[in-house]
């Protein structure tokens, strides 16, 4: 049973409740504008079907967490990813191609003009290639490697490694950091932080209250929490079992070496912790 005051936005239910419908439009617009600060300001968005079908029967589909278009004609895909995936960046690139594929106009007069596409990915883990990079936000575009200049402006990726965002409320310096702080810490808070006590965030926090959920919504939220906890436990168990397997292999390696040097079984058993029967089989 949930005992927190505010819902967890890292759950599927929580993320979509706080950002995924027309009543949440102002929150998503405000947050996106803080992320895309160098781009054109978003005034309005329209939510689209999150399931994108392939062009031909048998093609793979894509199901986004959030998908919307802006008043400027841009397409924005927002993903919340809790578990590390080996080919997550490949997946992000693949997902970003669906709005591009759908841009083709019927007939022979289409001039290949494409819309801007943004992929915004919340990552509840650290990407392997960026483990030693302290930056939590990665803005990725197609660039000319010889000059570093942006070669193509219409394909944009923003990866947010949330474990690296460790600022306290007192250290927040702009709207982007305000939002990241709230998203990361919402389920742990008992009240609105003083620094964020404005009209927009007051409305956001009211919507986030667990007590405001209907019985049906609360049941869906509990199910979403359970899935998140189950997935977390699967990851932790796999990691621990992997460590244990590594330890066992190291013990066997040492035992084999000791056998080759002619050490007695009882001595090998004491040093490695393996049973005499296990050592005999090596």
Short mmCIF file of N, CA and C in Angstrom, two decimals, residues 36-177:
data_model
loop_
_atom_site.label_atom_id
_atom_site.label_comp_id
_atom_site.label_asym_id
_atom_site.label_seq_id
_atom_site.Cartn_x
_atom_site.Cartn_y
_atom_site.Cartn_z
N UNK A 36 14.48 22.99 -23.89
CA UNK A 36 14.80 23.43 -25.25
C UNK A 36 15.03 24.93 -25.27
N UNK A 37 15.77 25.43 -24.30
CA UNK A 37 15.88 26.86 -24.10
C UNK A 37 16.47 27.60 -25.30
N UNK A 38 17.27 26.90 -26.11
CA UNK A 38 17.88 27.57 -27.25
C UNK A 38 17.00 27.49 -28.49
N UNK A 39 15.91 26.74 -28.43
CA UNK A 39 15.04 26.57 -29.58
C UNK A 39 13.87 27.55 -29.51
N UNK A 40 12.96 27.46 -30.50
CA UNK A 40 11.77 28.31 -30.50
C UNK A 40 10.88 27.95 -29.31
N UNK A 41 10.28 28.94 -28.71
CA UNK A 41 9.43 28.74 -27.54
C UNK A 41 8.15 28.02 -27.94
N UNK A 42 7.79 26.98 -27.19
CA UNK A 42 6.56 26.23 -27.44
C UNK A 42 5.40 26.94 -26.76
N UNK A 43 4.37 27.23 -27.52
CA UNK A 43 3.18 27.89 -26.97
C UNK A 43 2.09 26.88 -26.68
N UNK A 44 1.96 25.88 -27.55
CA UNK A 44 0.90 24.89 -27.38
C UNK A 44 1.38 23.54 -27.90
N UNK A 45 0.76 22.46 -27.39
CA UNK A 45 1.05 21.12 -27.87
C UNK A 45 -0.26 20.37 -28.08
N UNK A 46 -0.20 19.37 -28.92
CA UNK A 46 -1.33 18.48 -29.14
C UNK A 46 -0.86 17.06 -28.90
N UNK A 47 -1.56 16.35 -28.02
CA UNK A 47 -1.18 14.97 -27.73
C UNK A 47 -1.60 14.06 -28.88
N UNK A 48 -0.71 13.13 -29.22
CA UNK A 48 -0.96 12.20 -30.31
C UNK A 48 -1.02 10.77 -29.78
N UNK A 49 -1.50 9.88 -30.65
CA UNK A 49 -1.54 8.46 -30.30
C UNK A 49 -0.13 7.96 -30.01
N UNK A 50 0.06 7.34 -28.87
CA UNK A 50 1.41 6.90 -28.49
C UNK A 50 1.84 5.63 -29.21
N UNK A 51 0.91 4.93 -29.85
CA UNK A 51 1.30 3.74 -30.61
C UNK A 51 1.48 4.12 -32.08
N UNK A 52 2.69 3.95 -32.57
CA UNK A 52 3.02 4.29 -33.95
C UNK A 52 3.19 3.01 -34.75
N UNK A 53 2.40 2.87 -35.80
CA UNK A 53 2.42 1.66 -36.60
C UNK A 53 3.45 1.76 -37.72
N UNK A 54 4.00 0.62 -38.09
CA UNK A 54 4.93 0.58 -39.21
C UNK A 54 4.22 0.90 -40.51
N UNK A 55 4.98 1.21 -41.52
CA UNK A 55 4.39 1.61 -42.80
C UNK A 55 3.76 0.44 -43.54
N UNK A 56 4.30 -0.75 -43.34
CA UNK A 56 3.83 -1.93 -44.05
C UNK A 56 3.40 -3.01 -43.06
N UNK A 57 2.46 -3.89 -43.45
CA UNK A 57 2.10 -5.01 -42.59
C UNK A 57 3.34 -5.83 -42.25
N UNK A 58 3.48 -6.16 -40.98
CA UNK A 58 4.64 -6.92 -40.55
C UNK A 58 5.77 -6.06 -40.03
N UNK A 59 5.73 -4.72 -40.31
CA UNK A 59 6.75 -3.84 -39.77
C UNK A 59 6.60 -3.74 -38.25
N UNK A 60 7.70 -3.52 -37.56
CA UNK A 60 7.65 -3.32 -36.12
C UNK A 60 6.97 -1.99 -35.80
N UNK A 61 6.25 -1.97 -34.67
CA UNK A 61 5.60 -0.76 -34.21
C UNK A 61 6.44 -0.13 -33.09
N UNK A 62 6.05 1.07 -32.69
CA UNK A 62 6.69 1.74 -31.55
C UNK A 62 5.58 2.25 -30.64
N UNK A 63 5.78 2.08 -29.35
CA UNK A 63 4.82 2.60 -28.37
C UNK A 63 5.58 3.56 -27.46
N UNK A 64 5.24 4.84 -27.55
CA UNK A 64 5.91 5.86 -26.75
C UNK A 64 5.22 6.02 -25.40
N UNK A 65 5.95 6.60 -24.44
CA UNK A 65 5.30 7.01 -23.19
C UNK A 65 4.44 8.24 -23.44
N UNK A 66 5.02 9.24 -24.10
CA UNK A 66 4.28 10.44 -24.51
C UNK A 66 4.69 10.84 -25.92
N UNK A 67 3.73 11.32 -26.68
CA UNK A 67 4.03 11.79 -28.03
C UNK A 67 3.13 12.97 -28.32
N UNK A 68 3.72 14.09 -28.71
CA UNK A 68 2.91 15.27 -29.00
C UNK A 68 3.54 16.07 -30.13
N UNK A 69 2.76 16.95 -30.71
CA UNK A 69 3.26 17.89 -31.71
C UNK A 69 3.08 19.29 -31.17
N UNK A 70 3.94 20.19 -31.60
CA UNK A 70 3.89 21.57 -31.10
C UNK A 70 3.17 22.47 -32.08
N UNK A 71 2.88 23.68 -31.63
CA UNK A 71 2.24 24.67 -32.49
C UNK A 71 3.13 25.10 -33.64
N UNK A 72 4.43 24.80 -33.54
CA UNK A 72 5.38 25.12 -34.62
C UNK A 72 5.56 23.94 -35.58
N UNK A 73 4.83 22.83 -35.35
CA UNK A 73 4.93 21.68 -36.23
C UNK A 73 5.98 20.67 -35.84
N UNK A 74 6.65 20.87 -34.71
CA UNK A 74 7.64 19.91 -34.25
C UNK A 74 7.01 18.70 -33.59
N UNK A 75 7.72 17.60 -33.62
CA UNK A 75 7.26 16.36 -32.99
C UNK A 75 8.14 16.07 -31.78
N UNK A 76 7.52 15.78 -30.64
CA UNK A 76 8.27 15.53 -29.41
C UNK A 76 7.86 14.18 -28.83
N UNK A 77 8.85 13.32 -28.66
CA UNK A 77 8.65 12.00 -28.05
C UNK A 77 9.30 12.06 -26.67
N UNK A 78 8.57 11.67 -25.65
CA UNK A 78 9.10 11.67 -24.29
C UNK A 78 9.06 10.25 -23.75
N UNK A 79 10.19 9.77 -23.27
CA UNK A 79 10.30 8.41 -22.75
C UNK A 79 10.83 8.43 -21.32
N UNK A 80 10.27 7.56 -20.47
CA UNK A 80 10.78 7.34 -19.12
C UNK A 80 11.31 5.92 -19.08
N UNK A 81 12.60 5.76 -18.86
CA UNK A 81 13.23 4.44 -18.88
C UNK A 81 13.85 4.16 -17.51
N UNK A 82 13.30 3.16 -16.82
CA UNK A 82 13.79 2.83 -15.48
C UNK A 82 14.92 1.82 -15.49
N UNK A 83 14.92 0.91 -16.45
CA UNK A 83 15.91 -0.17 -16.46
C UNK A 83 16.89 0.01 -17.61
N UNK A 84 18.15 -0.29 -17.33
CA UNK A 84 19.18 -0.16 -18.35
C UNK A 84 18.97 -1.20 -19.45
N UNK A 85 19.09 -0.77 -20.70
CA UNK A 85 19.00 -1.66 -21.84
C UNK A 85 20.29 -1.57 -22.64
N UNK A 86 20.75 -2.70 -23.16
CA UNK A 86 22.02 -2.75 -23.87
C UNK A 86 22.01 -1.83 -25.09
N UNK A 87 20.91 -1.78 -25.81
CA UNK A 87 20.85 -0.99 -27.04
C UNK A 87 19.83 0.14 -26.92
N UNK A 88 19.82 0.81 -25.76
CA UNK A 88 18.81 1.85 -25.55
C UNK A 88 18.96 3.00 -26.53
N UNK A 89 20.19 3.43 -26.80
CA UNK A 89 20.39 4.54 -27.74
C UNK A 89 19.91 4.15 -29.13
N UNK A 90 20.19 2.92 -29.54
CA UNK A 90 19.68 2.43 -30.83
C UNK A 90 18.16 2.48 -30.83
N UNK A 91 17.56 2.08 -29.72
CA UNK A 91 16.10 2.10 -29.61
C UNK A 91 15.57 3.53 -29.73
N UNK A 92 16.26 4.47 -29.09
CA UNK A 92 15.83 5.87 -29.15
C UNK A 92 15.88 6.39 -30.59
N UNK A 93 16.95 6.06 -31.29
CA UNK A 93 17.08 6.50 -32.68
C UNK A 93 15.98 5.87 -33.53
N UNK A 94 15.73 4.57 -33.31
CA UNK A 94 14.68 3.88 -34.06
C UNK A 94 13.31 4.53 -33.82
N UNK A 95 13.00 4.81 -32.56
CA UNK A 95 11.72 5.43 -32.23
C UNK A 95 11.58 6.81 -32.89
N UNK A 96 12.69 7.53 -33.00
CA UNK A 96 12.61 8.88 -33.56
C UNK A 96 12.32 8.87 -35.06
N UNK A 97 12.46 7.72 -35.70
CA UNK A 97 12.26 7.67 -37.15
C UNK A 97 10.79 7.61 -37.54
N UNK A 98 9.90 7.25 -36.64
CA UNK A 98 8.50 7.08 -37.01
C UNK A 98 7.86 8.40 -37.47
N UNK A 99 8.03 9.51 -36.74
CA UNK A 99 7.47 10.78 -37.25
C UNK A 99 8.09 11.17 -38.60
N UNK A 100 9.35 10.82 -38.81
CA UNK A 100 10.01 11.13 -40.08
C UNK A 100 9.38 10.33 -41.21
N UNK A 101 9.16 9.04 -40.97
CA UNK A 101 8.56 8.19 -42.00
C UNK A 101 7.16 8.67 -42.36
N UNK A 102 6.41 9.15 -41.36
CA UNK A 102 5.02 9.55 -41.59
C UNK A 102 4.92 10.92 -42.25
N UNK A 103 6.05 11.61 -42.43
CA UNK A 103 6.01 12.97 -42.98
C UNK A 103 5.80 13.01 -44.49
N UNK A 104 6.03 11.89 -45.15
CA UNK A 104 5.89 11.86 -46.61
C UNK A 104 4.45 12.19 -47.02
N UNK A 105 4.29 13.13 -47.91
CA UNK A 105 2.97 13.53 -48.38
C UNK A 105 2.59 12.69 -49.60
N UNK A 106 1.30 12.38 -49.74
CA UNK A 106 0.88 11.58 -50.89
C UNK A 106 1.07 12.33 -52.21
N UNK A 107 1.26 11.59 -53.26
CA UNK A 107 1.45 12.22 -54.55
C UNK A 107 2.92 12.37 -54.88
N UNK A 108 3.20 12.97 -56.01
CA UNK A 108 4.57 13.07 -56.51
C UNK A 108 5.21 14.43 -56.29
N UNK A 109 4.50 15.36 -55.63
CA UNK A 109 5.00 16.72 -55.52
C UNK A 109 5.65 17.02 -54.17
N UNK A 110 5.80 16.03 -53.33
CA UNK A 110 6.42 16.25 -52.01
C UNK A 110 7.90 16.60 -52.19
N UNK A 111 8.37 17.61 -51.48
CA UNK A 111 9.74 18.11 -51.66
C UNK A 111 10.71 17.60 -50.59
N UNK A 112 10.29 16.61 -49.79
CA UNK A 112 11.12 15.99 -48.75
C UNK A 112 11.33 16.86 -47.51
N UNK A 113 10.58 17.93 -47.40
CA UNK A 113 10.72 18.74 -46.19
C UNK A 113 10.22 17.95 -44.98
N UNK A 114 11.02 17.90 -43.92
CA UNK A 114 10.72 17.10 -42.74
C UNK A 114 10.47 18.00 -41.54
N UNK A 115 9.70 17.51 -40.57
CA UNK A 115 9.46 18.28 -39.35
C UNK A 115 10.64 18.13 -38.38
N UNK A 116 10.72 19.03 -37.42
CA UNK A 116 11.68 18.84 -36.33
C UNK A 116 11.20 17.70 -35.44
N UNK A 117 12.14 16.88 -35.01
CA UNK A 117 11.81 15.77 -34.12
C UNK A 117 12.72 15.86 -32.89
N UNK A 118 12.10 15.79 -31.72
CA UNK A 118 12.84 15.79 -30.46
C UNK A 118 12.54 14.48 -29.72
N UNK A 119 13.57 13.83 -29.27
CA UNK A 119 13.42 12.68 -28.38
C UNK A 119 13.97 13.09 -27.01
N UNK A 120 13.10 13.12 -26.00
CA UNK A 120 13.51 13.45 -24.64
C UNK A 120 13.41 12.18 -23.81
N UNK A 121 14.52 11.73 -23.24
CA UNK A 121 14.55 10.46 -22.52
C UNK A 121 15.00 10.67 -21.07
N UNK A 122 14.10 10.38 -20.12
CA UNK A 122 14.47 10.33 -18.72
C UNK A 122 15.06 8.95 -18.45
N UNK A 123 16.28 8.90 -17.94
CA UNK A 123 16.93 7.63 -17.67
C UNK A 123 17.16 7.49 -16.17
N UNK A 124 16.58 6.47 -15.57
CA UNK A 124 16.76 6.23 -14.14
C UNK A 124 17.99 5.35 -13.92
N UNK A 125 19.01 5.58 -14.75
CA UNK A 125 20.27 4.86 -14.67
C UNK A 125 21.33 5.69 -15.38
N UNK A 126 22.57 5.28 -15.27
CA UNK A 126 23.68 5.96 -15.93
C UNK A 126 24.07 5.16 -17.16
N UNK A 127 24.17 5.85 -18.31
CA UNK A 127 24.58 5.19 -19.54
C UNK A 127 26.04 4.77 -19.43
N UNK A 128 26.33 3.55 -19.86
CA UNK A 128 27.66 2.98 -19.70
C UNK A 128 28.77 3.85 -20.27
N UNK A 129 28.57 4.39 -21.47
CA UNK A 129 29.61 5.19 -22.12
C UNK A 129 29.82 6.54 -21.44
N UNK A 130 28.89 6.93 -20.56
CA UNK A 130 28.98 8.23 -19.90
C UNK A 130 29.19 8.09 -18.39
N UNK A 131 29.61 6.91 -17.95
CA UNK A 131 29.74 6.65 -16.52
C UNK A 131 30.70 7.63 -15.85
N UNK A 132 31.76 8.02 -16.54
CA UNK A 132 32.75 8.92 -15.96
C UNK A 132 32.49 10.40 -16.28
N UNK A 133 31.40 10.66 -16.96
CA UNK A 133 31.03 12.03 -17.32
C UNK A 133 30.04 12.56 -16.28
N UNK A 134 30.37 13.62 -15.55
CA UNK A 134 29.47 14.10 -14.49
C UNK A 134 28.21 14.79 -15.00
N UNK A 135 28.18 15.15 -16.27
CA UNK A 135 27.01 15.84 -16.82
C UNK A 135 25.79 14.92 -16.82
N UNK A 136 24.66 15.45 -16.38
CA UNK A 136 23.43 14.65 -16.36
C UNK A 136 22.59 14.84 -17.62
N UNK A 137 22.83 15.92 -18.35
CA UNK A 137 22.05 16.22 -19.55
C UNK A 137 22.95 16.13 -20.77
N UNK A 138 22.48 15.41 -21.79
CA UNK A 138 23.24 15.27 -23.02
C UNK A 138 22.37 15.69 -24.20
N UNK A 139 22.73 16.79 -24.85
CA UNK A 139 22.04 17.27 -26.05
C UNK A 139 22.77 16.71 -27.26
N UNK A 140 22.08 15.92 -28.04
CA UNK A 140 22.72 15.21 -29.15
C UNK A 140 22.08 15.63 -30.47
N UNK A 141 22.92 16.03 -31.42
CA UNK A 141 22.46 16.39 -32.76
C UNK A 141 23.43 15.82 -33.78
N UNK A 142 23.07 15.85 -35.05
CA UNK A 142 24.00 15.49 -36.11
C UNK A 142 24.97 16.65 -36.31
N UNK A 143 26.28 16.36 -36.21
CA UNK A 143 27.26 17.42 -36.35
C UNK A 143 28.30 17.07 -37.42
N UNK A 144 28.95 18.08 -37.93
CA UNK A 144 30.10 17.90 -38.80
C UNK A 144 31.30 17.66 -37.89
N UNK A 145 31.85 16.45 -37.92
CA UNK A 145 32.91 16.09 -36.97
C UNK A 145 34.18 16.91 -37.19
N UNK A 146 34.37 17.45 -38.36
CA UNK A 146 35.59 18.22 -38.62
C UNK A 146 35.53 19.61 -38.00
N UNK A 147 34.32 20.14 -37.83
CA UNK A 147 34.17 21.50 -37.29
C UNK A 147 33.43 21.55 -35.96
N UNK A 148 32.63 20.51 -35.67
CA UNK A 148 31.81 20.52 -34.48
C UNK A 148 30.52 21.29 -34.66
N UNK A 149 30.30 21.85 -35.85
CA UNK A 149 29.08 22.60 -36.13
C UNK A 149 27.91 21.64 -36.37
N UNK A 150 26.71 22.10 -35.97
CA UNK A 150 25.52 21.29 -36.20
C UNK A 150 25.26 21.20 -37.69
N UNK A 151 25.16 19.98 -38.20
CA UNK A 151 24.96 19.75 -39.63
C UNK A 151 23.47 19.72 -39.98
N UNK A 152 22.67 19.20 -39.05
CA UNK A 152 21.23 19.05 -39.31
C UNK A 152 20.47 19.43 -38.05
N UNK A 153 19.61 20.43 -38.16
CA UNK A 153 18.95 21.02 -37.00
C UNK A 153 17.66 20.31 -36.59
N UNK A 154 17.16 19.42 -37.42
CA UNK A 154 15.80 18.93 -37.20
C UNK A 154 15.70 17.60 -36.44
N UNK A 155 16.82 17.00 -36.08
CA UNK A 155 16.80 15.75 -35.33
C UNK A 155 17.57 15.96 -34.04
N UNK A 156 16.85 15.89 -32.92
CA UNK A 156 17.43 16.28 -31.64
C UNK A 156 17.12 15.23 -30.56
N UNK A 157 18.12 14.90 -29.79
CA UNK A 157 17.96 13.96 -28.68
C UNK A 157 18.44 14.61 -27.39
N UNK A 158 17.65 14.46 -26.34
CA UNK A 158 18.06 14.92 -25.02
C UNK A 158 17.97 13.74 -24.06
N UNK A 159 19.11 13.32 -23.53
CA UNK A 159 19.16 12.22 -22.57
C UNK A 159 19.43 12.80 -21.19
N UNK A 160 18.57 12.47 -20.23
CA UNK A 160 18.69 12.98 -18.87
C UNK A 160 19.00 11.82 -17.93
N UNK A 161 20.24 11.75 -17.47
CA UNK A 161 20.65 10.69 -16.54
C UNK A 161 20.30 11.15 -15.11
N UNK A 162 19.13 10.74 -14.64
CA UNK A 162 18.61 11.26 -13.38
C UNK A 162 19.46 10.93 -12.16
N UNK A 163 20.14 9.76 -12.08
CA UNK A 163 20.98 9.51 -10.91
C UNK A 163 22.10 10.54 -10.73
N UNK A 164 22.49 11.20 -11.81
CA UNK A 164 23.57 12.20 -11.72
C UNK A 164 23.06 13.56 -11.26
N UNK A 165 21.74 13.75 -11.26
CA UNK A 165 21.20 15.04 -10.82
C UNK A 165 21.06 14.98 -9.30
N UNK A 166 22.00 15.62 -8.60
CA UNK A 166 22.05 15.48 -7.13
C UNK A 166 21.92 16.82 -6.42
N UNK A 167 21.45 17.85 -7.11
CA UNK A 167 21.35 19.16 -6.49
C UNK A 167 20.26 19.19 -5.43
N UNK A 168 20.53 19.93 -4.38
CA UNK A 168 19.53 20.15 -3.34
C UNK A 168 18.62 21.31 -3.75
N UNK A 169 17.55 21.51 -2.99
CA UNK A 169 16.63 22.60 -3.30
C UNK A 169 17.35 23.94 -3.29
N UNK A 170 18.29 24.14 -2.36
CA UNK A 170 18.99 25.41 -2.24
C UNK A 170 19.95 25.66 -3.41
N UNK A 171 20.31 24.62 -4.13
CA UNK A 171 21.27 24.75 -5.23
C UNK A 171 20.62 24.95 -6.59
N UNK A 172 19.29 24.89 -6.66
CA UNK A 172 18.61 25.01 -7.95
C UNK A 172 18.79 26.41 -8.52
N UNK A 173 19.10 26.48 -9.83
CA UNK A 173 19.44 27.78 -10.42
C UNK A 173 18.53 28.21 -11.55
N UNK A 174 17.71 27.30 -12.10
CA UNK A 174 16.84 27.68 -13.21
C UNK A 174 15.64 26.74 -13.25
N UNK A 175 14.74 27.02 -14.20
CA UNK A 175 13.49 26.25 -14.28
C UNK A 175 13.76 24.79 -14.63
N UNK A 176 14.73 24.54 -15.49
CA UNK A 176 15.05 23.16 -15.83
C UNK A 176 15.43 22.37 -14.59
N UNK A 177 16.27 22.93 -13.75
CA UNK A 177 16.68 22.25 -12.54
C UNK A 177 15.51 22.11 -11.55
#
